[in-house]
Coordinates of C-alpha atoms and ligand atoms in Angstrom, one line a residue:
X1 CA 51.9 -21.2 26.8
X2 CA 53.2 -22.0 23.5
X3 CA 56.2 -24.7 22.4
X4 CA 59.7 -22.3 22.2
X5 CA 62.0 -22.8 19.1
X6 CA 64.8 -24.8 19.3
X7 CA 67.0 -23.2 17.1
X8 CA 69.3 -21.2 19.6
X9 CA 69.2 -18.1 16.7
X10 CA 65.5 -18.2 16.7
X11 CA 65.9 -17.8 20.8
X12 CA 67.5 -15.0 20.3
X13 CA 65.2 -13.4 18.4
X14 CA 62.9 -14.1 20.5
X15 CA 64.1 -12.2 23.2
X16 CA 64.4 -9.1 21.2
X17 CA 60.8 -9.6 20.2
X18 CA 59.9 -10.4 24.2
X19 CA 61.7 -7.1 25.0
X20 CA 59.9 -5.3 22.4
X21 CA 62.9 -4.8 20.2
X22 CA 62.6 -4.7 16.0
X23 CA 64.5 -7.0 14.0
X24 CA 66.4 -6.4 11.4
X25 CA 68.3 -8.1 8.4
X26 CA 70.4 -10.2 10.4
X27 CA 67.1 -11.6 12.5
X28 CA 65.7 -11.7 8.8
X29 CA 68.5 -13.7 7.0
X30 CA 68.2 -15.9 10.4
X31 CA 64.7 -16.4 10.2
X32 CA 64.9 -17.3 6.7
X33 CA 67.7 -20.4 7.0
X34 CA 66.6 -22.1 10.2
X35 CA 65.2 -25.5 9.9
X36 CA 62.9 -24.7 12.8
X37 CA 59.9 -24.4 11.1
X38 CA 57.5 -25.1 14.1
X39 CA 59.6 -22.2 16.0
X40 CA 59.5 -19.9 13.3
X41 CA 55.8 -20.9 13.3
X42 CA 55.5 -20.4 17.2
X43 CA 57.7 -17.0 16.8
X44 CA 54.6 -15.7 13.9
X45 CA 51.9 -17.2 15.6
X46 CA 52.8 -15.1 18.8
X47 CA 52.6 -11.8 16.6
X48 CA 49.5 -12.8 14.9
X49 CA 47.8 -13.3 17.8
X50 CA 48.9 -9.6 19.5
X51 CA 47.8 -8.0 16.3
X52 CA 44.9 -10.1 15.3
X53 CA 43.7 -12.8 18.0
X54 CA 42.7 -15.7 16.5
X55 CA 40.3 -13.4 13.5
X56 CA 40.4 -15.0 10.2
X57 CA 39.6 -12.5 7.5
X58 CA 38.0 -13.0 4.3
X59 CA 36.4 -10.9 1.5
X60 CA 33.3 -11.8 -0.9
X61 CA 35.4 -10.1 -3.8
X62 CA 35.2 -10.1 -7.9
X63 CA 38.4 -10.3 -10.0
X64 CA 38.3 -8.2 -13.2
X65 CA 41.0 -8.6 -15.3
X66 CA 40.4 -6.0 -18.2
X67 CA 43.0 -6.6 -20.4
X68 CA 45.7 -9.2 -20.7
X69 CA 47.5 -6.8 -23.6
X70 CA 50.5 -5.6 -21.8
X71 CA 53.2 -3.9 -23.4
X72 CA 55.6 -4.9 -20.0
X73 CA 56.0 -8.6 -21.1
X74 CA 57.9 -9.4 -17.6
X75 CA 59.6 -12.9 -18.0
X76 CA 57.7 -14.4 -14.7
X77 CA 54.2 -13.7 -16.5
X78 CA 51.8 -15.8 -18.3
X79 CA 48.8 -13.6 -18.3
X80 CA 50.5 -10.5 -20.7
X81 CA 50.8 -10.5 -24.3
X82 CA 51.1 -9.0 -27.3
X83 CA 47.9 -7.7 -28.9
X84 CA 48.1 -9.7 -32.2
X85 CA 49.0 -12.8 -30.1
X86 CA 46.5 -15.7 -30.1
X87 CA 44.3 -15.0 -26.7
X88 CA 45.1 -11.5 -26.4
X89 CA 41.5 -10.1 -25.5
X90 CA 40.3 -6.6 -23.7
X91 CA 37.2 -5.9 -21.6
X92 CA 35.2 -2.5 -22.9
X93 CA 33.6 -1.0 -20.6
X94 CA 29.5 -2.8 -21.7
X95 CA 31.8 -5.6 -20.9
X96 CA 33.0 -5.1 -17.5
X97 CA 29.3 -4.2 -16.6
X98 CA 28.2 -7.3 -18.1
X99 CA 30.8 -9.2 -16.1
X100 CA 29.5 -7.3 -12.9
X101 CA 25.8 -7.7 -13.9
X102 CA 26.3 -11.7 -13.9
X103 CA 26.9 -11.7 -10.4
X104 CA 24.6 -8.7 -9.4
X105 CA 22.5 -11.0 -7.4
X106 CA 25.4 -12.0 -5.4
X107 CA 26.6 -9.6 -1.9
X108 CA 29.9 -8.8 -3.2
X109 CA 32.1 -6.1 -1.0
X110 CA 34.9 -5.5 -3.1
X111 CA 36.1 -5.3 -6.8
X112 CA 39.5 -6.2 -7.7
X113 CA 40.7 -4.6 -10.7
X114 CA 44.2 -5.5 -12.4
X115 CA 45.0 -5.6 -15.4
X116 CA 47.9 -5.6 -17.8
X117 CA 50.3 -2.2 -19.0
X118 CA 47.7 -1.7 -22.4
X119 CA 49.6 0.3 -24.9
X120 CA 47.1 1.8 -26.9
X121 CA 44.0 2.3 -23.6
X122 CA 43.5 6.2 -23.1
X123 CA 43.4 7.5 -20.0
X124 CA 39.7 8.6 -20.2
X125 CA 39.5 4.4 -20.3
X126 CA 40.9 4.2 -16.4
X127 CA 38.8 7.2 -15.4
X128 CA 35.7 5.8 -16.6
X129 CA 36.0 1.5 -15.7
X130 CA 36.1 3.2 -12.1
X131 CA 32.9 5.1 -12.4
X132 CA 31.4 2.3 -15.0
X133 CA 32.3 -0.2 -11.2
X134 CA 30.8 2.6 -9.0
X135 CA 27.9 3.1 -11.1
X136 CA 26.9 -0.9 -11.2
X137 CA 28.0 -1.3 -7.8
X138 CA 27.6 1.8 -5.5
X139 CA 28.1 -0.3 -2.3
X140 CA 31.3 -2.2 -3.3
X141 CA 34.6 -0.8 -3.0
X142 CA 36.7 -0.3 -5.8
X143 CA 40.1 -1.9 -5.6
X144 CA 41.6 -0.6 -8.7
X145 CA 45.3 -0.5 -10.5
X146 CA 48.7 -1.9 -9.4
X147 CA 51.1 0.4 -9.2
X148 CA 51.8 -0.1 -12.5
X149 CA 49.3 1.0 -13.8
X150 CA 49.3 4.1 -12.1
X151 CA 52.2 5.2 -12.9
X152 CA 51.4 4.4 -16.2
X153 CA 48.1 6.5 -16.2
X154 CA 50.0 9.3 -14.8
X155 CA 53.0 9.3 -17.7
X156 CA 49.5 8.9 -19.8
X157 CA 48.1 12.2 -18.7
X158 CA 51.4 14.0 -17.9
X159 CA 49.8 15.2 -14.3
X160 CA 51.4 14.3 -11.1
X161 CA 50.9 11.3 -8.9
X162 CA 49.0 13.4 -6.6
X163 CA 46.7 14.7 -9.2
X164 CA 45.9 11.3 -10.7
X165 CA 44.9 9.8 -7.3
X166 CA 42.7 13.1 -6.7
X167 CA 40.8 12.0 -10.1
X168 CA 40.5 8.7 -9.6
X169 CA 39.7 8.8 -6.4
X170 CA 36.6 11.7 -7.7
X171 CA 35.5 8.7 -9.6
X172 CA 35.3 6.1 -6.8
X173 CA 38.2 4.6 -6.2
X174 CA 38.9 4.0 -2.6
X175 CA 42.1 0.9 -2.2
X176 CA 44.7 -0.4 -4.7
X177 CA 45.9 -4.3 -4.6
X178 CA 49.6 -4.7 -4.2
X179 CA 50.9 -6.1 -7.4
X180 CA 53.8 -5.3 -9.4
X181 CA 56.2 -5.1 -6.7
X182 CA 58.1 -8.4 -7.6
X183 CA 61.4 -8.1 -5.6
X184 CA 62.7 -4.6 -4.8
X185 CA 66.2 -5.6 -6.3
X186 CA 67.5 -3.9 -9.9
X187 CA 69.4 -7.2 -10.3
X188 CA 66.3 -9.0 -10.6
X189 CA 64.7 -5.8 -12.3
X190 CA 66.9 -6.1 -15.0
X191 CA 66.6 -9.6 -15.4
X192 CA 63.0 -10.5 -15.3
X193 CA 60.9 -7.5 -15.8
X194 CA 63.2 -4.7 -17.8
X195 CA 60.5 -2.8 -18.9
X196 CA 58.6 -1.8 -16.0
X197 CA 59.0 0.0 -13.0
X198 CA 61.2 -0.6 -10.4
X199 CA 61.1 -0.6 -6.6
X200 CA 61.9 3.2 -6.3
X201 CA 59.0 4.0 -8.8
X202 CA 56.8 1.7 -7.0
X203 CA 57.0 2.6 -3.3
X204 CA 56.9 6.5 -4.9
X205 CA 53.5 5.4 -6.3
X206 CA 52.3 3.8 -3.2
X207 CA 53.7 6.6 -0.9
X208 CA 51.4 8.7 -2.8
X209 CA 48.4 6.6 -2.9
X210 CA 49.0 6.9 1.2
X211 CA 49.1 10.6 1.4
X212 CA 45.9 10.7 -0.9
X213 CA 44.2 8.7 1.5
X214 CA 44.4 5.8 -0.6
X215 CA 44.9 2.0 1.4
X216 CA 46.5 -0.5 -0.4
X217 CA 48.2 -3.7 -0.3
X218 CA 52.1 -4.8 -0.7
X219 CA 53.7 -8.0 -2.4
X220 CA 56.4 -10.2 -3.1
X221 CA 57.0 -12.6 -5.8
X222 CA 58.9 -15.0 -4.5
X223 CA 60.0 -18.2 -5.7
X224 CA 62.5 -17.6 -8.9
X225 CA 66.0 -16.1 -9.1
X226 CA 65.9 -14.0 -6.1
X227 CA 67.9 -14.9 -3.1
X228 CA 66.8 -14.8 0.5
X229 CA 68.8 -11.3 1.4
X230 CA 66.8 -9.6 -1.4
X231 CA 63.7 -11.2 0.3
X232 CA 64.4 -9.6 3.3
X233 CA 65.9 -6.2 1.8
X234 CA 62.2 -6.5 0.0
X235 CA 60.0 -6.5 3.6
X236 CA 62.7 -3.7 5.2
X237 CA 61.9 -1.6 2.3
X238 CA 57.8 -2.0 3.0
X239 CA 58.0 -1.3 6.6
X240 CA 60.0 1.5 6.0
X241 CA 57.7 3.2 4.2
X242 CA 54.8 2.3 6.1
X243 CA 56.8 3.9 9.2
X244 CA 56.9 6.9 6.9
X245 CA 53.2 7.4 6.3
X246 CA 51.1 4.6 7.0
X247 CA 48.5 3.2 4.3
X248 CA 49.7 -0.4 3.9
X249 CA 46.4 -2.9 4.7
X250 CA 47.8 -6.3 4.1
X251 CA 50.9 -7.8 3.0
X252 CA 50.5 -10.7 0.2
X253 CA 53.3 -13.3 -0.4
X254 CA 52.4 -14.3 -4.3
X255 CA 54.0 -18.1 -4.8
X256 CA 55.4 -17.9 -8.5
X257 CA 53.9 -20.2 -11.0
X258 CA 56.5 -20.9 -13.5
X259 CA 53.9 -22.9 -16.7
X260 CA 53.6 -21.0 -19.6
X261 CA 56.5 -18.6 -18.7
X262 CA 59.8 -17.9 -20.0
X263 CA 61.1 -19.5 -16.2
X264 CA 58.9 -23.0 -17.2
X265 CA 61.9 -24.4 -16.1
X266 CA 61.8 -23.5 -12.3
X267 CA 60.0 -25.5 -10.2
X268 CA 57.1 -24.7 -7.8
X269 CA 57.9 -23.4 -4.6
X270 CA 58.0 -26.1 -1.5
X271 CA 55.7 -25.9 1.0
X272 CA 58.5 -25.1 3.4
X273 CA 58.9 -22.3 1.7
X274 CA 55.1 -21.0 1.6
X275 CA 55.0 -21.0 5.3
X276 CA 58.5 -19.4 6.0
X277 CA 57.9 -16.6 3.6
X278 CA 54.3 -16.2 5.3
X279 CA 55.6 -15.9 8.8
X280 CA 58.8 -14.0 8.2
X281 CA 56.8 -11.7 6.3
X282 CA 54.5 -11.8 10.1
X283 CA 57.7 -10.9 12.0
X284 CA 59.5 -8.7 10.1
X285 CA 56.4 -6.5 8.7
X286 CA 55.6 -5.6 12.5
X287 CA 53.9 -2.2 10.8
X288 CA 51.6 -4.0 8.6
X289 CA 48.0 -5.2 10.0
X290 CA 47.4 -8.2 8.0
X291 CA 49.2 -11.1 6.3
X292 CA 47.3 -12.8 3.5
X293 CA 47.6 -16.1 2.9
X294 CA 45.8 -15.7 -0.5
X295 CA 45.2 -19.1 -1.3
X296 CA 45.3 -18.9 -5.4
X297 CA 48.8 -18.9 -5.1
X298 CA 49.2 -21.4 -2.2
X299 CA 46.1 -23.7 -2.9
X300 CA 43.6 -23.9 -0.1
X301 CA 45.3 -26.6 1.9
X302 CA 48.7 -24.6 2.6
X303 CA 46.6 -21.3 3.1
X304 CA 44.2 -23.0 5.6
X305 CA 47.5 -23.8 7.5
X306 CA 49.2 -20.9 6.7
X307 CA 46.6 -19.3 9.2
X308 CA 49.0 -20.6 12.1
X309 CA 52.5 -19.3 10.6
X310 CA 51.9 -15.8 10.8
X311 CA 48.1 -15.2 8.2
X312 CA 44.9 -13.6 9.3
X313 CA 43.4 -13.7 5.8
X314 CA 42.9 -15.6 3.1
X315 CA 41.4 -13.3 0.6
X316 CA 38.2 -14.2 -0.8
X317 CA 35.7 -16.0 -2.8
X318 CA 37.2 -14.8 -6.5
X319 CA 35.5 -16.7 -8.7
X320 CA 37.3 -16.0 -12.2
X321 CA 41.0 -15.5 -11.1
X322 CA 43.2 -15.8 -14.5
X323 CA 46.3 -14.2 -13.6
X324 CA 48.1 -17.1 -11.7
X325 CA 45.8 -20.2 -13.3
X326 CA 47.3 -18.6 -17.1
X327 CA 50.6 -19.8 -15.0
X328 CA 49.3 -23.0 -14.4
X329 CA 47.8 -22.8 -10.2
X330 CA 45.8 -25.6 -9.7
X331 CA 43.4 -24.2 -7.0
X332 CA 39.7 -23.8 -7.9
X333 CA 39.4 -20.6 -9.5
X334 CA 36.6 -19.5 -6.7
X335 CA 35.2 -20.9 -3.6
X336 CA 32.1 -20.7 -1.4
X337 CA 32.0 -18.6 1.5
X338 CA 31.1 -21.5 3.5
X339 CA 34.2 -23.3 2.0
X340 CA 36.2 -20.8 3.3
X341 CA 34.8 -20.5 6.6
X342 CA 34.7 -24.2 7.1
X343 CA 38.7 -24.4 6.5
X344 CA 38.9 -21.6 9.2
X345 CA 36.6 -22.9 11.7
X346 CA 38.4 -26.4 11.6
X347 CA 41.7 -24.7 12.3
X348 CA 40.6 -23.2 14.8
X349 CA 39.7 -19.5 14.4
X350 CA 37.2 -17.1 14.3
X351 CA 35.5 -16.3 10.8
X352 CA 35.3 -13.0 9.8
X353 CA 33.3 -11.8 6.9
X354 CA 35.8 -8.0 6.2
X355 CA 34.8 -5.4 3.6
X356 CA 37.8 -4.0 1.5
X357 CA 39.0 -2.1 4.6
X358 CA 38.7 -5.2 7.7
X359 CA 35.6 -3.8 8.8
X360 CA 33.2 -7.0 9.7
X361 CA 30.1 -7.7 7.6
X362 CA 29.0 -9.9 9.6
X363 CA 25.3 -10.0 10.6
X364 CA 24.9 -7.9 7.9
X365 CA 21.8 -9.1 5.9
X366 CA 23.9 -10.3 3.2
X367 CA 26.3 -12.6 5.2
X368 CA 23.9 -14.7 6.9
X369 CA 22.9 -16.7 3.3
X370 CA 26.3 -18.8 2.2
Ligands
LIG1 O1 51.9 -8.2 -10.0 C1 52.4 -12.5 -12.2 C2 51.9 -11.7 -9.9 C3 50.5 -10.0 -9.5 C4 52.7 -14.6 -11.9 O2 46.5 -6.8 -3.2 C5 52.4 -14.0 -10.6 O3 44.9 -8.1 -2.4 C6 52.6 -16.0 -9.5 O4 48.9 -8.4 -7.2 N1 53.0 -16.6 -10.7 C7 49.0 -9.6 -9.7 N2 52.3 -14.6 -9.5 C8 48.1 -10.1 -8.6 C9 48.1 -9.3 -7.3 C10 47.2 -9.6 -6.2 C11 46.5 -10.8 -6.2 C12 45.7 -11.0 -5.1 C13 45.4 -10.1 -4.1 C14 46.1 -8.9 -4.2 C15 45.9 -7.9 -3.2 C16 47.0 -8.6 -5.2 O5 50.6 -11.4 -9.8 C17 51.5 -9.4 -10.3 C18 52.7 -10.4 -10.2 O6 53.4 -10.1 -9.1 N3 52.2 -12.7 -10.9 N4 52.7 -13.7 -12.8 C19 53.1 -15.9 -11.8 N5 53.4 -16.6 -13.0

């Protein structure tokens, strides 16, 4: 039997989630404002337990970042610039496989591949870093391409959505991260990342992705100029779509990193913050399997406890993240398995080793050496 919230709004929520009922943007704007944290927590908690028990998830993953050159130059980013810019730098293909060759030794599942909106890449480029990943590492999955960049890749080719996914998926690819969905508001569009897609583009991409048989991941980047009713306007719009054909794996809250942005100004986001966003996002996205508490963004501490507001993963072992360390994060920029497992034994879950998909490696001769 668990603690109940004291905030007499969170009790009524709770009674719609006790009879079953789906909240909506009132329950989210409520969740949002109270000063209950430990109810909120109690509230999340509850649903992560009936959808996950107490399973921690994590991944023995690879970043590769292939190019920072992005012609998209959202204000919020520090990772994209300008080819002739000092740092600019792009991965050829001999270079991913030397990246992937380093760390052949290791038992890595799954390869995350983002990179920035190149302006000059042709689209044989995308095709071929897919089968270039497969062909190094037929076992791992290939987690490839935000949304972003698909839709790029598509305008590139001038074939449908549809037809893109079928040849990239021909060439190995099998999930996409979630990234590039910032807020789903045109306000904020407009004034932090004009030049890229927006959210109708983006769930059309991901919607597609879905029917093609494609799983990916959703986010949020919260933590700037958008206000707590486009937050929750953000989930509604996920779980809406993943009501309309289901393909959504995990939901990531990204904490924004304001150094070496055109927002330096703003500060970090609070704790407080972290773990509301993590368990409304638990409450509200009752469609969505998993909430990752990726702990780049958060730092290990405030991921490790994000595990009881609402998380059931906290992504992976990395190693070379650049994307929110260009932006100033001050986690480590990798961990040890047994790092991560330690922080989830000692808050007391259960350890699971997932592939790309949640299926469990464990036992699996490459998970019993840290
Ligand atoms: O789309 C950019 C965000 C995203 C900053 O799906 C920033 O498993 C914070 O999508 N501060 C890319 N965030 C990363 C991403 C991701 C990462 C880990 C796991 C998964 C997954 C996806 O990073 C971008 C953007 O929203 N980002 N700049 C910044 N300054």
């Amino acid at each position: 039997m668990f603690a109940q919230p004291t905030d007499p709004a969170l009790r009524k929520i709770e009674k719609k989630l006790e009879a079953g009922k789906r909240l909506d943007a009132e329950d989210g704007n409520h969740l949002y404002r109270t000063h209950d944290l430990l109810g909120l927590g109690v509230l999340a908690h509850g649903a992560r337990l009936a959808a996950n028990g107490r399973k921690a998830y994590y991944v023995y993953n690879q970043h590769i970042n292939y190019t920072n050159i992005c012609k998209n130059l959202c204000r919020f980013c520090a990772f994209g610039r300008e080819a002739d810019r000092e740092g600019a730098y792009f991965m050829t293909l001999d270079d991913v496989e030397a990246a992937l060759r380093c760390r052949e030794a290791e038992p890595i599942t799954e390869i995350h591949v983002v990179g920035g909106v190149h302006p000059d890449l042709p689209a044989d480029y995308y095709f071929d870093l897919v089968r270039r990943i497969k062909k190094v590492r037929p076992h791992a999955t290939v987690k490839a391409f935000t949304a972003v960049e698909i839709h790029h890749l598509a305008k590139l080719t001038g074939s449908t959505l549809a037809d893109t996914f079928r040849r990239l998926k021909e060439c190995g690819l099998e999930a996409m991260p979630g990234g590039g969905a910032e807020v789903f508001s045109p306000r904020i569009q407009e004034e932090l990342f004009p030049r890229k897609i927006g959210a109708d583009e983006w769930l059309e991409v991901m919607r597609e992705a879905h029917r093609a048989g494609i799983r990916t991941n959703a986010t949020m980047l919260y933590g700037h100029v958008e206000t707590v009713e486009e937050r929750v306007e953000h989930f509604l719009r996920l779980r809406a779509l993943q009501d309309e054909v289901e393909g959504f794996m995990a939901f990531v809250p990204l904490a924004f990193h304001s150094k070496n942005t055109r927002l330096s100004h703003l500060p970090p986001t609070t704790g407080y913050d972290d773990l509301k966003t993590v368990a409304v996002a638990r409450l509200l996205l009752d469609n969505f399997p998993h909430i990752k508490a990726y702990w780049v963004m958060l730092g290990l501490k405030l991921a490790q406890v994000a595990l009881s507001f609402g998380a059931d993963d906290m992504d992976g072992t990395i190693v070379e993240e650049k994307i929110s360390h260009t932006a100033g994060a001050e986690s480590p920029k990798g961990v040890s398995r047994s790092l991560l497992r330690g922080l989830i034994e000692e808050a007391g879950f259960e350890p699971v080793e997932r592939d790309a998909f949640y299926g469990s490696v464990e036992g699996s001769a490459h998970a019993a050496h840290a």
